[in-house]
Tab-separated table of C-alpha atoms and ligand atoms in Angstrom:
chain	number	residue	atom	x	y	z
U	25	MET	CA	154.792	2.251	127.016
U	26	PRO	CA	152.369	4.492	128.134
U	27	GLU	CA	149.101	3.435	127.269
U	28	LYS	CA	147.273	5.160	124.537
U	29	ILE	CA	143.784	6.649	125.625
U	30	ALA	CA	140.614	7.870	123.631
U	31	LYS	CA	141.198	11.388	123.177
U	32	GLU	CA	138.621	14.430	123.053
U	33	ILE	CA	139.782	17.690	121.448
U	34	LYS	CA	138.671	21.006	121.526
U	35	LEU	CA	139.193	23.750	119.657
U	36	ALA	CA	139.470	27.357	120.711
U	37	LYS	CA	136.418	29.562	119.751
U	38	TYR	CA	138.489	32.253	119.485
U	39	ALA	CA	142.065	30.985	117.947
U	40	GLY	CA	143.707	32.442	114.892
U	41	PHE	CA	143.253	35.878	113.212
U	42	CYS	CA	142.173	38.242	115.199
U	43	TYR	CA	140.728	41.630	113.370
U	44	GLY	CA	143.686	43.703	112.940
U	45	VAL	CA	145.552	40.854	111.474
U	46	LYS	CA	143.021	40.031	109.497
U	47	ARG	CA	142.286	43.250	108.276
U	48	ALA	CA	145.811	44.442	107.346
U	49	VAL	CA	146.731	40.551	104.849
U	50	GLU	CA	143.219	41.330	103.404
U	51	THR	CA	144.264	45.126	102.634
U	52	VAL	CA	147.742	44.413	102.096
U	53	LYS	CA	146.453	41.841	99.672
U	54	LYS	CA	144.074	43.987	97.919
U	55	LEU	CA	146.542	46.662	97.354
U	56	LYS	CA	148.870	44.806	95.641
U	57	ALA	CA	145.958	43.250	93.344
U	58	GLU	CA	144.262	46.688	93.100
U	59	ASN	CA	147.905	48.062	92.246
U	60	PRO	CA	149.395	45.217	90.270
U	61	ASP	CA	151.890	48.243	88.573
U	62	LYS	CA	152.710	49.147	92.328
U	63	ASN	CA	155.615	48.078	94.096
U	64	VAL	CA	153.798	47.449	98.061
U	65	PHE	CA	156.157	47.148	100.690
U	66	VAL	CA	155.465	46.508	104.341
U	67	LEU	CA	157.919	47.857	107.153
U	68	GLY	CA	158.731	45.166	108.818
U	69	GLU	CA	156.701	41.300	108.729
U	70	LEU	CA	153.149	41.829	108.459
U	71	ILE	CA	152.542	38.858	111.011
U	72	HIS	CA	154.843	37.160	112.786
U	73	ASN	CA	154.437	34.132	110.668
U	74	ASN	CA	156.923	32.786	107.937
U	75	HIS	CA	154.370	30.735	106.391
U	76	VAL	CA	152.134	34.300	105.111
U	77	ILE	CA	155.294	36.375	104.721
U	78	HIS	CA	155.415	33.522	102.052
U	79	ALA	CA	152.808	33.691	100.506
U	80	LEU	CA	152.440	37.157	100.574
U	81	GLU	CA	156.017	37.351	98.615
U	82	LYS	CA	154.801	35.273	96.346
U	83	LEU	CA	152.383	38.119	95.176
U	84	GLY	CA	155.070	40.539	95.322
U	85	ILE	CA	154.490	42.001	98.502
U	86	LYS	CA	158.172	42.430	99.847
U	87	THR	CA	159.019	42.948	103.568
U	88	LEU	CA	161.241	45.638	104.221
U	89	THR	CA	163.969	45.646	107.294
U	90	GLU	CA	164.537	49.086	106.720
U	91	ILE	CA	164.273	52.177	105.292
U	92	PRO	CA	166.059	52.788	102.051
U	93	GLU	CA	167.056	56.098	101.345
U	94	HIS	CA	164.924	56.404	98.385
U	95	GLY	CA	161.264	54.185	97.318
U	96	ASP	CA	158.833	54.067	94.960
U	97	GLY	CA	155.401	52.502	95.498
U	98	ILE	CA	153.226	51.597	98.591
U	99	CYS	CA	154.593	51.299	101.981
U	100	VAL	CA	152.851	50.035	104.358
U	101	ILE	CA	152.486	50.518	107.967
U	102	ARG	CA	151.400	47.239	110.223
U	103	SER	CA	149.129	46.325	112.913
U	104	HIS	CA	151.469	46.905	115.135
U	105	GLY	CA	151.864	51.114	114.034
U	106	GLU	CA	154.627	53.038	113.654
U	107	SER	CA	156.441	56.102	115.251
U	108	PRO	CA	155.267	59.756	113.665
U	109	GLN	CA	159.276	60.154	113.189
U	110	VAL	CA	159.455	56.889	110.623
U	111	ILE	CA	156.027	57.530	108.841
U	112	GLU	CA	158.001	60.762	107.815
U	113	LYS	CA	160.909	59.134	107.088
U	114	ILE	CA	158.990	56.964	104.647
U	115	LYS	CA	157.466	59.621	103.143
U	116	GLN	CA	161.067	61.423	102.278
U	117	ALA	CA	162.167	58.312	100.798
U	118	GLY	CA	159.490	58.821	98.366
U	119	PHE	CA	157.293	55.897	99.607
U	120	GLU	CA	153.436	56.500	99.308
U	121	PRO	CA	152.159	55.062	103.090
U	122	VAL	CA	149.304	53.138	104.307
U	123	ASP	CA	148.613	53.158	107.640
U	124	LEU	CA	147.001	49.974	108.741
U	125	THR	CA	147.695	50.200	112.536
U	126	CYS	CA	145.007	48.366	114.570
U	127	PRO	CA	142.131	50.504	115.337
U	128	ASP	CA	142.845	49.561	119.028
U	129	VAL	CA	146.898	50.161	118.900
U	130	LYS	CA	145.407	53.385	117.376
U	131	LYS	CA	143.533	54.226	120.650
U	132	VAL	CA	146.719	53.115	122.940
U	133	GLN	CA	148.960	55.807	120.746
U	134	GLN	CA	146.141	58.375	121.726
U	135	LYS	CA	145.357	57.668	125.102
U	136	ALA	CA	149.368	57.910	125.698
U	137	VAL	CA	148.872	61.243	123.487
U	138	GLU	CA	146.304	62.569	125.880
U	139	LEU	CA	147.845	61.954	129.157
U	140	ALA	CA	151.238	63.290	128.195
U	141	LYS	CA	149.758	66.473	127.172
U	142	ASP	CA	147.437	66.863	130.657
U	143	GLY	CA	150.961	66.251	132.436
U	144	TYR	CA	150.948	62.617	133.599
U	145	PHE	CA	153.570	60.722	134.023
U	146	VAL	CA	153.129	58.115	131.354
U	147	VAL	CA	153.540	54.685	132.161
U	148	ILE	CA	153.437	52.097	129.055
U	149	VAL	CA	153.287	48.959	130.530
U	150	GLY	CA	154.640	46.494	127.992
U	151	LYS	CA	158.517	44.962	126.465
U	152	SER	CA	160.631	48.365	125.003
U	153	GLU	CA	161.722	46.558	122.495
U	154	HIS	CA	158.253	45.646	121.256
U	155	PRO	CA	157.435	47.425	118.010
U	156	GLU	CA	153.442	48.597	119.316
U	157	VAL	CA	155.177	50.395	122.223
U	158	ILE	CA	158.073	52.141	120.605
U	159	ALA	CA	155.563	53.259	119.035
U	160	ILE	CA	153.252	54.393	121.222
U	161	ARG	CA	155.813	55.726	123.747
U	162	ALA	CA	157.364	58.034	120.382
U	163	ASN	CA	153.913	59.387	120.293
U	164	ALA	CA	153.692	60.551	123.887
U	165	GLU	CA	157.354	61.305	123.759
U	166	LEU	CA	156.103	64.154	121.345
U	167	TRP	CA	154.708	65.483	124.149
U	168	SER	CA	155.841	65.265	127.093
U	169	GLU	CA	159.947	63.527	128.848
U	170	ASN	CA	158.039	62.004	131.085
U	171	VAL	CA	157.551	59.007	129.583
U	172	VAL	CA	158.248	55.705	131.230
U	173	VAL	CA	157.771	51.613	129.884
U	174	ALA	CA	157.509	48.774	132.418
U	175	ALA	CA	156.864	45.067	131.439
U	176	SER	CA	157.282	44.657	135.152
U	177	VAL	CA	157.047	46.185	138.688
U	178	GLU	CA	160.811	45.018	139.293
U	179	GLN	CA	161.236	47.492	136.280
U	180	LEU	CA	159.039	50.278	137.270
U	181	LYS	CA	160.001	50.672	140.644
U	182	GLU	CA	163.592	52.450	138.589
U	183	TYR	CA	161.455	54.916	138.057
U	184	GLU	CA	159.951	55.457	141.811
U	185	ALA	CA	161.540	58.760	143.140
U	186	GLN	CA	160.137	60.562	139.529
U	187	ILE	CA	156.767	58.645	140.557
U	188	LYS	CA	156.891	59.887	143.426
U	189	SER	CA	157.776	63.207	142.650
U	190	HIS	CA	154.782	63.478	139.995
U	191	LYS	CA	151.828	64.841	141.191
U	192	ARG	CA	149.204	62.672	138.631
U	193	VAL	CA	150.069	59.219	136.908
U	194	GLY	CA	148.898	58.020	133.651
U	195	VAL	CA	149.146	54.042	132.831
U	196	VAL	CA	148.214	52.639	129.547
U	197	VAL	CA	149.073	49.009	128.382
U	198	GLN	CA	150.162	47.256	124.808
U	199	THR	CA	147.903	45.230	123.902
U	200	THR	CA	148.381	41.981	124.557
U	201	GLN	CA	149.471	42.513	127.917
U	202	ARG	CA	148.766	39.887	130.794
U	203	LEU	CA	145.747	41.297	133.390
U	204	LEU	CA	147.447	40.282	135.834
U	205	THR	CA	151.154	42.016	134.915
U	206	LEU	CA	148.983	45.121	134.571
U	207	ASN	CA	147.460	44.402	137.898
U	208	SER	CA	150.244	43.708	139.614
U	209	ILE	CA	151.697	47.042	138.058
U	210	VAL	CA	148.893	49.124	139.332
U	211	GLU	CA	148.928	47.608	142.603
U	212	TYR	CA	152.345	49.043	143.040
U	213	LEU	CA	151.545	52.056	141.534
U	214	THR	CA	148.797	52.550	144.036
U	215	SER	CA	151.236	52.188	147.196
U	216	ILE	CA	153.414	54.937	145.841
U	217	ALA	CA	151.394	57.275	143.441
U	218	LYS	CA	149.644	60.243	144.407
U	219	GLU	CA	146.546	59.824	141.893
U	220	ILE	CA	146.605	57.684	139.294
U	221	HIS	CA	144.294	57.128	136.199
U	222	ILE	CA	144.889	53.846	134.495
U	223	ALA	CA	142.999	53.051	131.188
U	224	ASN	CA	143.155	49.414	130.923
U	225	THR	CA	143.922	48.889	127.043
U	226	ILE	CA	144.557	45.265	126.584
U	227	CYS	CA	142.082	44.807	123.068
U	228	GLN	CA	139.117	42.930	123.455
U	229	SER	CA	140.167	40.361	121.046
U	230	THR	CA	143.486	39.659	122.877
U	231	ALA	CA	141.002	39.591	126.527
U	232	MET	CA	137.982	37.128	125.202
U	233	ARG	CA	140.850	34.893	123.231
U	234	GLN	CA	143.066	34.861	127.397
U	235	LYS	CA	140.248	34.431	129.035
U	236	GLU	CA	138.799	31.246	126.973
U	237	ALA	CA	141.907	29.566	127.411
U	238	ARG	CA	141.673	29.921	130.293
U	239	GLU	CA	138.371	28.520	131.173
U	240	LEU	CA	139.653	25.496	128.571
U	241	ALA	CA	142.536	24.595	129.792
U	242	ASN	CA	140.680	24.430	133.782
U	243	GLU	CA	139.058	20.994	132.307
U	244	SER	CA	141.684	19.938	130.115
U	245	ASP	CA	144.687	17.536	130.719
U	246	LEU	CA	147.149	18.756	127.550
U	247	VAL	CA	146.118	23.062	126.134
U	248	ILE	CA	148.585	23.280	122.594
U	249	VAL	CA	148.961	26.513	121.935
U	250	VAL	CA	150.013	27.275	117.729
U	251	GLY	CA	151.644	30.026	116.669
U	252	SER	CA	155.413	31.604	116.115
U	253	LYS	CA	157.943	31.682	119.087
U	254	LYS	CA	158.183	35.183	117.938
U	255	SER	CA	154.573	36.116	118.505
U	256	ALA	CA	154.154	38.199	121.460
U	257	ASN	CA	150.334	37.630	122.127
U	258	THR	CA	151.217	33.386	121.191
U	259	THR	CA	153.915	33.412	123.832
U	260	HIS	CA	151.702	35.589	126.661
U	261	LEU	CA	149.245	32.729	125.812
U	262	ALA	CA	151.022	30.026	126.674
U	263	GLU	CA	152.439	31.097	129.328
U	264	ILE	CA	149.196	32.215	131.252
U	265	LEU	CA	147.750	28.522	130.391
U	266	LYS	CA	151.335	26.783	132.222
U	267	ASP	CA	150.272	27.852	135.775
U	268	ILE	CA	146.997	26.104	134.524
U	269	THR	CA	147.582	22.914	133.063
U	270	LYS	CA	150.560	20.909	130.795
U	271	THR	CA	150.443	23.348	127.876
U	272	ILE	CA	152.410	23.389	124.846
U	273	HIS	CA	153.619	25.901	122.892
U	274	ILE	CA	153.976	24.621	119.281
U	275	GLU	CA	154.689	26.773	115.479
U	276	ASN	CA	153.366	23.464	112.955
U	277	ALA	CA	151.979	20.821	113.001
U	278	ASP	CA	155.892	18.929	112.566
U	279	GLU	CA	156.852	20.048	116.357
U	280	LEU	CA	153.865	17.481	117.360
U	281	ASP	CA	155.845	14.524	117.394
U	282	LEU	CA	158.467	15.997	119.913
U	283	TYR	CA	155.179	15.818	122.484
U	284	LYS	CA	154.089	12.833	121.272
U	285	GLU	CA	154.420	10.559	124.745
U	286	LEU	CA	152.181	13.505	126.857
U	287	ILE	CA	149.477	13.844	123.721
U	288	GLU	CA	148.966	9.671	123.676
U	289	THR	CA	148.477	9.881	127.910
U	290	ALA	CA	146.445	12.805	127.981
U	291	ARG	CA	142.245	12.443	127.416
U	292	LYS	CA	141.311	15.634	126.592
U	293	ILE	CA	143.140	18.202	124.694
U	294	SER	CA	142.280	21.912	123.781
U	295	ILE	CA	144.102	23.259	120.987
U	296	THR	CA	144.593	27.629	121.118
U	297	ALA	CA	146.602	30.043	118.699
U	298	GLY	CA	147.394	33.232	118.752
U	299	ALA	CA	146.658	36.458	117.219
U	300	SER	CA	149.275	35.913	113.945
U	301	THR	CA	148.208	31.936	113.963
U	302	PRO	CA	146.597	30.780	110.294
U	303	GLN	CA	143.743	28.949	110.395
U	304	ASP	CA	145.609	26.229	107.824
U	305	ILE	CA	148.255	25.728	110.177
U	306	ILE	CA	145.330	25.118	112.730
U	307	GLU	CA	144.072	22.308	111.077
U	308	LYS	CA	146.928	20.692	110.261
U	309	VAL	CA	147.858	20.543	113.741
U	310	ILE	CA	143.854	18.733	114.897
U	311	ASN	CA	144.033	16.253	111.834
U	312	LYS	CA	147.982	15.162	113.036
U	313	LEU	CA	146.486	14.889	116.710
U	314	LYS	CA	143.513	12.689	115.715
U	315	LEU	CA	145.849	10.909	114.126
U	316	LEU	CA	148.143	9.989	117.426
Q	588	SF4	S1	145.750	41.554	119.166
Q	588	SF4	FE1	144.136	43.322	118.712
Q	588	SF4	S2	145.378	45.287	118.690
Q	588	SF4	FE2	146.987	43.655	118.316
Q	588	SF4	S3	145.552	43.271	116.183
Q	588	SF4	FE3	144.360	41.651	116.691
Q	588	SF4	S4	143.742	43.469	116.837
Q	588	SF4	FE4	144.523	45.030	116.917
């Protein structure tokens, strides 16, 4: 049995809901409270957290997995944003759309559109299946055919000939991407493109969260990242920290049992959490950790 040692537990300042998520959750609850007789739907999960989705369902706020042919009531566009085509479809079905796209995501959409309109070959850094990326791409593609998505240099290499044939390349980045990914893509583009315009659109909340977590990891034996495995920003956070120190990614306090041995032998433990992790889940993790 490894020796159990006294623990020092530190919680990151930037752990849990970011302002975009907080705004979305609070506004949707307010919408339902102000419109008790109307249906209130959210297209897709408002945030990647089952606990929050169930709590919203209890208030009568339902999640739509697709847009029905005919709808009635309010349909909320979540913080990731949607394509203009999807917003049109929501209206056509008869819903009243309420746009809760995070202002930081809106900025990426606007920047991508601006670059597309100005004739740049547009590179969106992110995963092509991420809802935020789908919406950014759809907005830019209204203005240009020259829009591509890449999550790595390897993926971008597929478009090398096109990039070389264009006069100017414009780069935007999905708000929760790793800076390291953006930097490697920029380095590659610098070596092949004639002219590049880089818009670092990683949101401030993500940048601060990642910076603080890195600093904490440097002084910790173990970092615990709390949040859904479906959440891109939480997964990125865990990936970054794994390069620095021992890191575990859990969704809730129960999962701590799986790492008992690791926890018992760590002296300095730091806790951080993704942008969609509610405060009470973080608190439960801290309370359980104190008992282990
Ligand atoms: S992570 Fe950033 S961009 Fe995404 S919702 Fe939060 S504040 Fe907005």
